mmCIF file of C-alpha atoms and ligand atoms in Angstrom:
data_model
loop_
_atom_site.group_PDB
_atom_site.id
_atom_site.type_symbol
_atom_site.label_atom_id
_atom_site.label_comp_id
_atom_site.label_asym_id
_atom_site.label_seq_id
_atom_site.Cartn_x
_atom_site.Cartn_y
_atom_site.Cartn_z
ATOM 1 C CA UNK F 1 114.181 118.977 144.180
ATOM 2 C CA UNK F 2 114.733 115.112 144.966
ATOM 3 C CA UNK F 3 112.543 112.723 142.998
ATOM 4 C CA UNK F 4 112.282 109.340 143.690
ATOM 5 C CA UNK F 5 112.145 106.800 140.925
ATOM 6 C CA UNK F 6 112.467 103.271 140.307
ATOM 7 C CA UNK F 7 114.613 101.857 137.450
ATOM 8 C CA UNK F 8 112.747 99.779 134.468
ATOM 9 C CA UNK F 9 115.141 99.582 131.675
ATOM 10 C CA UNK F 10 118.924 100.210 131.843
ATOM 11 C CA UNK F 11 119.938 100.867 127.852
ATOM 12 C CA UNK F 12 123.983 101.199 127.443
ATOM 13 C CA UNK F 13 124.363 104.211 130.054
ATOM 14 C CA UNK F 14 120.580 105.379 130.334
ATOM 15 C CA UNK F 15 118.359 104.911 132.499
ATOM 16 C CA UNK F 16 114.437 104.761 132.242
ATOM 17 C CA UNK F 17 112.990 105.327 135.298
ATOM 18 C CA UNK F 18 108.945 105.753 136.179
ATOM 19 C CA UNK F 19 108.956 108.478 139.168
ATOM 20 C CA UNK F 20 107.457 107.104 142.146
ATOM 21 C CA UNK F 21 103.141 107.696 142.621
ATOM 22 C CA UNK F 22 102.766 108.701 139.256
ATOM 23 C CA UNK F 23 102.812 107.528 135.648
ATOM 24 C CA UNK F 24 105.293 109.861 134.353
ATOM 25 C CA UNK F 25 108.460 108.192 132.850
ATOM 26 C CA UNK F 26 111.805 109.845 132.627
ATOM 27 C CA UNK F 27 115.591 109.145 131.207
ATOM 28 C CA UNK F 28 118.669 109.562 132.863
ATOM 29 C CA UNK F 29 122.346 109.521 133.192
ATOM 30 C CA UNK F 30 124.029 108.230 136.594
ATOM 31 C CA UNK F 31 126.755 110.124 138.025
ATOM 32 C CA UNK F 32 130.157 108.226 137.870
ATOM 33 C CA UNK F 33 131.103 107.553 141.855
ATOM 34 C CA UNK F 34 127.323 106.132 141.700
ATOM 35 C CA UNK F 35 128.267 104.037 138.851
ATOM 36 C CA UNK F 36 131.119 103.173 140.449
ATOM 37 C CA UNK F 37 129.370 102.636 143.822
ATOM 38 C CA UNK F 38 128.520 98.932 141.728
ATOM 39 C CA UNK F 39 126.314 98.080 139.068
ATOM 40 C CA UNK F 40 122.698 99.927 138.929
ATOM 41 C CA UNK F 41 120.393 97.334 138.159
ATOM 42 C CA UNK F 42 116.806 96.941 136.932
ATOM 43 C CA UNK F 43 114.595 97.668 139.916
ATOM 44 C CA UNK F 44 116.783 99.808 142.047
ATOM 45 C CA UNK F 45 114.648 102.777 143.715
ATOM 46 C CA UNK F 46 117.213 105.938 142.909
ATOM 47 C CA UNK F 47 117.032 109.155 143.876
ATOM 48 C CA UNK F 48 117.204 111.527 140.594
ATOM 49 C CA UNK F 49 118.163 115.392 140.780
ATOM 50 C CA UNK F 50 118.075 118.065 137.480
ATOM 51 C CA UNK F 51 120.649 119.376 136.276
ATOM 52 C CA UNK F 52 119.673 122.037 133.410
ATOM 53 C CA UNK F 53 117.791 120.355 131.122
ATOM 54 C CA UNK F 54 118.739 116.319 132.266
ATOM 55 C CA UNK F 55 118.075 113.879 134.785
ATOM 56 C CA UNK F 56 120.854 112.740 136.753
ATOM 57 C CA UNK F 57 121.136 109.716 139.304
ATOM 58 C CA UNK F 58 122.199 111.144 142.923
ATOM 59 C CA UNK F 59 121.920 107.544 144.910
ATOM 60 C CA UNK F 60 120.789 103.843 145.178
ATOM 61 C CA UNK F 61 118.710 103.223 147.655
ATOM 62 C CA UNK F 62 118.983 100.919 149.841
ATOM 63 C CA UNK F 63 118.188 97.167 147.751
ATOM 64 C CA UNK F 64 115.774 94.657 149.448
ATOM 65 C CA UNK F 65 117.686 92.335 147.706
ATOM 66 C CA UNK F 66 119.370 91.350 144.254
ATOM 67 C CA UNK F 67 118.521 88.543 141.700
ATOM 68 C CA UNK F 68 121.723 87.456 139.516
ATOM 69 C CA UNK F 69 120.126 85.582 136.798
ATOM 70 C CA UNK F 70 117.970 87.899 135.541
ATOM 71 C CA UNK F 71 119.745 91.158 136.832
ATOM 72 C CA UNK F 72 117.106 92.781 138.825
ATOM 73 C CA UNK F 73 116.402 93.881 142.273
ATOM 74 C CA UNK F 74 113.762 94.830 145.415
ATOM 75 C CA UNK F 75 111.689 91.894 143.605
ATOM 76 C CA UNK F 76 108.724 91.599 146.432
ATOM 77 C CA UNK F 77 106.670 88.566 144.780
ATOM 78 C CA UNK F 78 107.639 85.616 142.574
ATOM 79 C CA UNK F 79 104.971 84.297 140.723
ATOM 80 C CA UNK F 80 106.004 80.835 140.216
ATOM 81 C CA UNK F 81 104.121 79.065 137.435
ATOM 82 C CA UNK F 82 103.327 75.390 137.168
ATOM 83 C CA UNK F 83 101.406 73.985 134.523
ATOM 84 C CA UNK F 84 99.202 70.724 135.472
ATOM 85 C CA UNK F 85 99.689 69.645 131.967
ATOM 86 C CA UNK F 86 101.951 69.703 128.904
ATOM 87 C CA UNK F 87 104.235 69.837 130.789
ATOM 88 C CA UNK F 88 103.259 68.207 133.592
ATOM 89 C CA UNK F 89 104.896 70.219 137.203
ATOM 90 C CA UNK F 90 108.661 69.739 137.873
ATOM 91 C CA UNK F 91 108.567 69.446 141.697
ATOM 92 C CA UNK F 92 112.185 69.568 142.212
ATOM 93 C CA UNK F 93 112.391 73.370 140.245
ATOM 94 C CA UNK F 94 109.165 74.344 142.535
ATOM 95 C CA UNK F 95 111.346 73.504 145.891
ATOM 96 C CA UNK F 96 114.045 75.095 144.400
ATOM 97 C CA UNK F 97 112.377 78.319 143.369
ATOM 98 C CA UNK F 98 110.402 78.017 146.979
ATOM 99 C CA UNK F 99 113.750 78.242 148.688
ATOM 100 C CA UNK F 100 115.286 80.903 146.642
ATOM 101 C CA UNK F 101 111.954 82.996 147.726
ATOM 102 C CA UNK F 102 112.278 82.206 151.083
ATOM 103 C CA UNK F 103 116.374 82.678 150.893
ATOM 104 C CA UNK F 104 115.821 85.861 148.895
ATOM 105 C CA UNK F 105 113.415 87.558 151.330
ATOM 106 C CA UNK F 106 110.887 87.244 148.243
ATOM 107 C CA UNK F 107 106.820 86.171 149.084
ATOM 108 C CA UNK F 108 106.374 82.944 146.504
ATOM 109 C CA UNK F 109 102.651 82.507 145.150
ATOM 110 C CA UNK F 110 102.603 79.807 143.099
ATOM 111 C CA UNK F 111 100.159 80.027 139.906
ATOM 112 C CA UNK F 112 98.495 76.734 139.014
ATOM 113 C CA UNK F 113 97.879 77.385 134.930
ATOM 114 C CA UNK F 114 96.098 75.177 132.716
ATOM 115 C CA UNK F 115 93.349 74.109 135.099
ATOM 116 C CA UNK F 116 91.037 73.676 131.419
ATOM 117 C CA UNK F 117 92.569 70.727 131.444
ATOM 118 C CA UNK F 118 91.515 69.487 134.600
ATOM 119 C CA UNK F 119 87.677 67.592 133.619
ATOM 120 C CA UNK F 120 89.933 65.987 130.948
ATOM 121 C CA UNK F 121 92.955 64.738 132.014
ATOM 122 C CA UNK F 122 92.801 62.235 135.886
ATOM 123 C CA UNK F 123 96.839 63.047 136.387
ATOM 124 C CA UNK F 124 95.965 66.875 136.031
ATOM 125 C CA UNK F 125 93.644 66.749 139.344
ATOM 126 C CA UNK F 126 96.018 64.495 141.327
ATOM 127 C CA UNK F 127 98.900 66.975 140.655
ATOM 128 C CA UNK F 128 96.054 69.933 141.509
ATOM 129 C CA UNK F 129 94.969 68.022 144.513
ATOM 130 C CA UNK F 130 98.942 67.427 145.758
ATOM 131 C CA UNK F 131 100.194 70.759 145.225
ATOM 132 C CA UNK F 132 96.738 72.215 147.222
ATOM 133 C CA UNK F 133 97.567 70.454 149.835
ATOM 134 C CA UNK F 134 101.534 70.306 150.142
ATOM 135 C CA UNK F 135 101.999 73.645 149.398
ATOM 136 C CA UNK F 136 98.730 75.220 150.630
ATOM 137 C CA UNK F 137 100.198 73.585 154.287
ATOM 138 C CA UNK F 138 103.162 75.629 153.754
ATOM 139 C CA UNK F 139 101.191 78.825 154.098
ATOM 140 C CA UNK F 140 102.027 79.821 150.063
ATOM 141 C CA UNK F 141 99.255 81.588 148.491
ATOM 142 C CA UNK F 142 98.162 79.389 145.311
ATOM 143 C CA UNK F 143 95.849 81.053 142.710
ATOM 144 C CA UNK F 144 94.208 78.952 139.450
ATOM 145 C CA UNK F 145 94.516 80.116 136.204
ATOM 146 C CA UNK F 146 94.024 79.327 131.905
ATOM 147 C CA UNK F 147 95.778 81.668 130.408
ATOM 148 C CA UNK F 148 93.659 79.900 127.523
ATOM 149 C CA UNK F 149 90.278 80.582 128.812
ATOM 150 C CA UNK F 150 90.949 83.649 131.055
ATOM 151 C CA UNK F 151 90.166 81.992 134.284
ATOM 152 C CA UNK F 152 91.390 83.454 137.399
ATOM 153 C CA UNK F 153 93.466 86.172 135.771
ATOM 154 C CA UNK F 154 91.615 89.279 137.453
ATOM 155 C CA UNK F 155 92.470 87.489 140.855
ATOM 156 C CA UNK F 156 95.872 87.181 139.971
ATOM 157 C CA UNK F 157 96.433 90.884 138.708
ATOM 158 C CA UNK F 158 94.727 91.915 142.027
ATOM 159 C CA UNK F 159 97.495 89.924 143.592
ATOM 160 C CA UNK F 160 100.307 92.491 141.464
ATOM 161 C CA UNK F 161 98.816 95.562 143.092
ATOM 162 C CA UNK F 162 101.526 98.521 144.546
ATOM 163 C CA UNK F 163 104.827 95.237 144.432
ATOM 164 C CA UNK F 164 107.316 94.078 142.131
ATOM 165 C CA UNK F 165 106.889 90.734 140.484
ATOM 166 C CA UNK F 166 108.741 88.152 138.839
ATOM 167 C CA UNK F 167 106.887 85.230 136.661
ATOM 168 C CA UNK F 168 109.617 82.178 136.870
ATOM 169 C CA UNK F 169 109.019 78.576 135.512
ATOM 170 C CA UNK F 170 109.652 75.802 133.117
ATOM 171 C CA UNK F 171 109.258 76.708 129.568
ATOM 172 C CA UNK F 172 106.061 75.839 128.260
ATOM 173 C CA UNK F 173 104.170 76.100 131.790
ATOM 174 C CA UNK F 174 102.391 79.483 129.948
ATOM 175 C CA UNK F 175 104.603 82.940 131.752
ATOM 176 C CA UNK F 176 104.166 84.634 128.469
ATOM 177 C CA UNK F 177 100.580 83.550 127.953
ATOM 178 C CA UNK F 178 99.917 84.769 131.558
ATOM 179 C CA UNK F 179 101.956 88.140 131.664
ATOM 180 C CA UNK F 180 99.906 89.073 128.020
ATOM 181 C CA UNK F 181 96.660 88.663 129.458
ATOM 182 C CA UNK F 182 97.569 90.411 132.402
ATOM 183 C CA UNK F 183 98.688 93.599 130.215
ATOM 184 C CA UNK F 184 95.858 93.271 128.622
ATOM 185 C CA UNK F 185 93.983 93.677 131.628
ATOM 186 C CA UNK F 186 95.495 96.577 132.614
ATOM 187 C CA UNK F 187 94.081 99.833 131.466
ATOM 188 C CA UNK F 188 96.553 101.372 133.158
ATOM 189 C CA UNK F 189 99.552 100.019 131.757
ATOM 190 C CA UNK F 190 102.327 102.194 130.783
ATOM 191 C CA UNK F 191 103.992 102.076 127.115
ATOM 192 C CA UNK F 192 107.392 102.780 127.104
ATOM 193 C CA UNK F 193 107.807 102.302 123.489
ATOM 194 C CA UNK F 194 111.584 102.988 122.360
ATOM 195 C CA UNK F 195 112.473 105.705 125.404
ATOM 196 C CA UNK F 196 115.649 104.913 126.180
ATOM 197 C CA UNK F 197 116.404 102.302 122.860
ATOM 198 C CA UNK F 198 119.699 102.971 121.625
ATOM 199 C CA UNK F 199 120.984 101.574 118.783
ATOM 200 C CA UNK F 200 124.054 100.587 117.489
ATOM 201 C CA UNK F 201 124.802 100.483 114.022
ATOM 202 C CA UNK F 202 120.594 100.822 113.845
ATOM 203 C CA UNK F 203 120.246 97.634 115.762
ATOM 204 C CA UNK F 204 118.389 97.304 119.053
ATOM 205 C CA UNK F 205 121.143 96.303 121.490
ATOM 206 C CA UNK F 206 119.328 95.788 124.346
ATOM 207 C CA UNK F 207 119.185 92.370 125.934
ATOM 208 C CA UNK F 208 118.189 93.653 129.725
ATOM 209 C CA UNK F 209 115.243 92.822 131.588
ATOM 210 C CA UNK F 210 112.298 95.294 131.416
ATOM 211 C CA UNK F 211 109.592 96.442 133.758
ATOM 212 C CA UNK F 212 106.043 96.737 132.865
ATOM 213 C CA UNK F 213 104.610 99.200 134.954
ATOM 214 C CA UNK F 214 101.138 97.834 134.910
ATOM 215 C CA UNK F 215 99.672 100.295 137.197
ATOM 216 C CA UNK F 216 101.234 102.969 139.864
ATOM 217 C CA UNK F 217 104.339 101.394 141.256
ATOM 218 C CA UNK F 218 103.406 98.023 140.230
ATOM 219 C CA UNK F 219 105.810 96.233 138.597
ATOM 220 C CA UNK F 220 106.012 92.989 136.494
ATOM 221 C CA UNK F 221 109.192 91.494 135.420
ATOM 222 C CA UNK F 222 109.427 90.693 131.574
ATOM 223 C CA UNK F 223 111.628 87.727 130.828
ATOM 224 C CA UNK F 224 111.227 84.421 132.719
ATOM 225 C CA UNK F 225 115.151 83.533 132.406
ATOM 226 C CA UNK F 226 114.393 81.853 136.021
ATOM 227 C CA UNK F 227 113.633 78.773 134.272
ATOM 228 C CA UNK F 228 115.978 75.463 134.497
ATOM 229 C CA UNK F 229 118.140 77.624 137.148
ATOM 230 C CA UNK F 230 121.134 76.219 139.746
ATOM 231 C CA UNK F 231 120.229 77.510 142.678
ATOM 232 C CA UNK F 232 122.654 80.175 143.542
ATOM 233 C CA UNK F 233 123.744 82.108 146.984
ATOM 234 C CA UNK F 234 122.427 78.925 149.304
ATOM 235 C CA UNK F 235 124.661 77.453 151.724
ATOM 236 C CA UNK F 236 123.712 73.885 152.049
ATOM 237 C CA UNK F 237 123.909 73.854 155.755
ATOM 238 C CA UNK F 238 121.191 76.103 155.658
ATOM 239 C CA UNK F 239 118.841 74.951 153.050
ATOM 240 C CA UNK F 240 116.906 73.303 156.036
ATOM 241 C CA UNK F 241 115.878 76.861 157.530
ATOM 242 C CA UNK F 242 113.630 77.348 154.209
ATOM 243 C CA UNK F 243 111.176 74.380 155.030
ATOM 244 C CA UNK F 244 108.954 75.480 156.792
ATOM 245 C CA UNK F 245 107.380 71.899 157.082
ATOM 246 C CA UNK F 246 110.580 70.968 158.988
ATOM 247 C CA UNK F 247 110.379 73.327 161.641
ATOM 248 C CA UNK F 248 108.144 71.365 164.138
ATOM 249 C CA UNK F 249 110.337 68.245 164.141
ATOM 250 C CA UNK F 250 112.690 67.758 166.857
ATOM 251 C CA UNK F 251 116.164 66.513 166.361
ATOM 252 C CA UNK F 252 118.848 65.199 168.657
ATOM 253 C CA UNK F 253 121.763 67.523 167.548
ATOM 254 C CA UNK F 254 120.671 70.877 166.719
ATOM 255 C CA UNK F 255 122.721 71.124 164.003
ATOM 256 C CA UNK F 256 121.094 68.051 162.346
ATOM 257 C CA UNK F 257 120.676 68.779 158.566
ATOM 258 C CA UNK F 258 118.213 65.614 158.295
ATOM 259 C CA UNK F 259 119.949 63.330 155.730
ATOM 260 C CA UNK F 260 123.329 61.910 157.033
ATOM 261 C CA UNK F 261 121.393 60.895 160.600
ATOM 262 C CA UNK F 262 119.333 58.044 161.470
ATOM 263 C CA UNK F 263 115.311 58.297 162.109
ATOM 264 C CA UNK F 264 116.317 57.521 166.066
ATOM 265 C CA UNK F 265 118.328 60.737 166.127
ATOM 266 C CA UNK F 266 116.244 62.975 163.232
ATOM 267 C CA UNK F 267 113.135 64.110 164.109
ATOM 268 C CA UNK F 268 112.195 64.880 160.272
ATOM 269 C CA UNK F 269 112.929 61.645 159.239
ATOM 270 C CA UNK F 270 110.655 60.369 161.856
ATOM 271 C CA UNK F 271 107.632 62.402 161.091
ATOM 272 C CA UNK F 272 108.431 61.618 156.690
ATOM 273 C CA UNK F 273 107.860 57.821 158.616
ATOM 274 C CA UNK F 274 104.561 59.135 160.304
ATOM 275 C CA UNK F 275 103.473 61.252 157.386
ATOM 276 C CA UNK F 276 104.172 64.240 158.915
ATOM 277 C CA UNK F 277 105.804 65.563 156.347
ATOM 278 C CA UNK F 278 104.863 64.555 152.582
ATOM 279 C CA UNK F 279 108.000 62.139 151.578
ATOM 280 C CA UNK F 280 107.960 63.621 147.845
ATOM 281 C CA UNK F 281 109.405 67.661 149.673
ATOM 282 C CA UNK F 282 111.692 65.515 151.851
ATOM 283 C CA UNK F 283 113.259 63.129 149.321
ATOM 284 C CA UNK F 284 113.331 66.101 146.879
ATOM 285 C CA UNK F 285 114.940 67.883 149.769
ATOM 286 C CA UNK F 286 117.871 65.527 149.806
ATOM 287 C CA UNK F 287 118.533 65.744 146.575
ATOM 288 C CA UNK F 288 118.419 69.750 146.467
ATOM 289 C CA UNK F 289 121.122 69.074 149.591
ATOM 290 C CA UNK F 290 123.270 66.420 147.614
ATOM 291 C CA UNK F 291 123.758 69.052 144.281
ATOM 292 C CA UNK F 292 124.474 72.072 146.976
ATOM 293 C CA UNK F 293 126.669 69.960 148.591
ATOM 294 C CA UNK F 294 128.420 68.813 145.820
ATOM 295 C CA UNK F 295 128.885 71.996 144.325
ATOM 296 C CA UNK F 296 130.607 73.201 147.903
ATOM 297 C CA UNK F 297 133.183 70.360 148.136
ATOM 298 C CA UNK F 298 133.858 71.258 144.212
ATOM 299 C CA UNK F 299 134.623 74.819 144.991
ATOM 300 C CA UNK F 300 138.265 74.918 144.955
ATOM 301 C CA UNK F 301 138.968 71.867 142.709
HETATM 302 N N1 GTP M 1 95.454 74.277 127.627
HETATM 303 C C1 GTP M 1 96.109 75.392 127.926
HETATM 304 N N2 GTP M 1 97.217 75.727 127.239
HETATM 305 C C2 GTP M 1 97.865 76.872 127.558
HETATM 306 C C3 GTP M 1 97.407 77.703 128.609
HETATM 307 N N3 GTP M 1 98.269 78.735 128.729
HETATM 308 C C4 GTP M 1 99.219 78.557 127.802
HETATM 309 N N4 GTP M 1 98.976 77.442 127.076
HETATM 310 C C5 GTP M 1 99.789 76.909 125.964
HETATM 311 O O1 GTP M 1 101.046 76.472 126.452
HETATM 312 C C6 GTP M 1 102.082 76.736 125.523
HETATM 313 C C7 GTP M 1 103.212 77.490 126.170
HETATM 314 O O2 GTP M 1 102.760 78.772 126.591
HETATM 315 P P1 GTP M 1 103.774 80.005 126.779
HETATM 316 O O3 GTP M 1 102.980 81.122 127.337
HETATM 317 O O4 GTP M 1 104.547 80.247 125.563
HETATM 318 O O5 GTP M 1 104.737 79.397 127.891
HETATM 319 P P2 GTP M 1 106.059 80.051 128.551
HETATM 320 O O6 GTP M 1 106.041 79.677 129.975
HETATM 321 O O7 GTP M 1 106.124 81.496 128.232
HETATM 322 O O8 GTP M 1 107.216 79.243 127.826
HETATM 323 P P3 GTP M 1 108.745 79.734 127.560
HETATM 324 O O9 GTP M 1 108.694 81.108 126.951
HETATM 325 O O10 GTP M 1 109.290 78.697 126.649
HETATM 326 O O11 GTP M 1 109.445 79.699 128.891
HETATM 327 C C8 GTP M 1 101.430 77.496 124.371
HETATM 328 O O12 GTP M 1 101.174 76.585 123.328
HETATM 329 C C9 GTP M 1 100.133 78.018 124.957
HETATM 330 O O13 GTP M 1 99.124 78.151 123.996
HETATM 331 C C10 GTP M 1 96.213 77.321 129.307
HETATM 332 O O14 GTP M 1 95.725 77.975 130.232
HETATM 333 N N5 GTP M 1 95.628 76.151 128.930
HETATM 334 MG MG1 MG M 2 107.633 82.726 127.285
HETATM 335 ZN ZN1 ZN M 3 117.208 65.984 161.545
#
């Protein structure tokens, strides 16, 4: 009989996979043309078959999509983290990680922590305030949290239910404060303990990314590793089609990618000059466009 399972920790050559609808967690080997079929990764749904006494990997199915740095894949949610204070947000990593959502076919919510500090500190609520309303306009979903105080956590873990989710941010912004709380909120959680844990030479050799199963078939990712990141995959010609605060403006040429072109000919630079669109996303925009850019004409050099 088939089972379906989905990968949440790939040790050396074995797999630990937590079969679909259930909380049972097996190990298993992958058959070599699968292996060979490219690399199994962290989050791949498989389809598992036994043979005698062990669990072997039949197929991949079909990925969603693929995440390079961490190795992982089928991520549904990113839970983007910015902190309103120490440290304060890094805009230009939000629009990056935005855009790698959007690029990536993954939903971004974007998880305000630290909002304790808000009574205390009047650069805290402007930065509340701005990212409320830029990105709140964007149709992202924006929940408040303290990790510190256990605000807004329970609304958060309602928002992991039945998907796969990755915490990404700048260090410091609280992902590991977050991700414990949420564990500890889950009575459900499964332990995976050392299933799996090879060692070599009686050292732990794994380095992989892990999936907590926090509930049935609800999945958060364990390492940030998204943090200072290049944005990968993006073609800067296209970086345009993930604003969704561009799409209303109307542009002489319809191939106009809004920064070499005057305001007479680009209709987003007209409505940045009619505050249409907030001048921080489109100047942070450009710059996004420049590195892309610049990365493109380096290719072959
Ligand atoms: N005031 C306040 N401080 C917090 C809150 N959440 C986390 N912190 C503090 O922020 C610091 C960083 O938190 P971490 O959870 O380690 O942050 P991180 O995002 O995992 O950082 P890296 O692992 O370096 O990427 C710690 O000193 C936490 O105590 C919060 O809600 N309010
Ligand atoms: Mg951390
Ligand atoms: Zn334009």
């Amino acid at each position: 009989m088939d089972i379906v399972g989905k990968i949440i920790r790939i040790d050396l050559d074995i797999y630990v996979i937590n079969i679909e609808n259930s909380s049972k967690i097996i190990t298993a080997k992958a058959r070599g043309n699968v292996k060979k079929q490219g690399n199994i990764c962290v989050g791949d749904k498989v389809i598992v078959k036994k043979v005698d006494l062990d669990y072997m990997i039949e197929s991949v199915i079909e990925r969603k999509n693929v995440l390079i740095r961490p190795p992982v894949s089928n991520i549904d949610q990113m839970i983007i983290v910015v902190s309103i204070g120490a440290p304060v947000p890094d805009f230009i990593l939000l629009d990056k990680q935005i855009t790698l959502c959007f690029a990536k076919n993954i939903i971004p919510i974007i998880c305000v922590n630290k909002i304790d500090l808000v009574d205390i500190d009047k650069k805290a609520k402007e930065d509340l305030e701005y990212i409320k309303n830029i990105y709140g306009n964007l149709g992202i979903e924006i929940v408040y949290v303290s990790a510190k105080e256990g605000i807004g956590i329970e609304n958060l873990r309602e928002l992991l239910i039945k998907k796969t989710s990755a915490f990404s941010g700048n260090s410091g912004v609280g992902k590991s404060s977050i991700t414990k709380e949420i564990l500890q909120k889950s009575p459900e959680r499964l332990e995976i303990g050392n299933i799996g844990l090879k060692t070599k030479r009686g050292k732990h050799t794994t380095k992989s990314v892990n999936l907590y199963t926090i509930s049935e078939n609800s999945y958060i990712l364990d390492t940030p590793g998204f943090s200072s990141y290049e944005l990968y995959d993006i073609d800067h010609k296209k970086l345009r089609e993930y604003y969704p605060d561009f799409k209303n403006s109307k542009c002489t040429y319809a191939d106009c990618v809004h920064v070499i072109e005057s305001e007479e000919v680009c209709g987003v630079k007209r409505d940045v000059l009619n505050n249409k669109i907030d001048k921080g996303r489109y100047e942070r925009y450009v710059y996004i466009y420049s590195k892309l850019k610049e990365k493109y004409d380096r290719r072959y050099k």
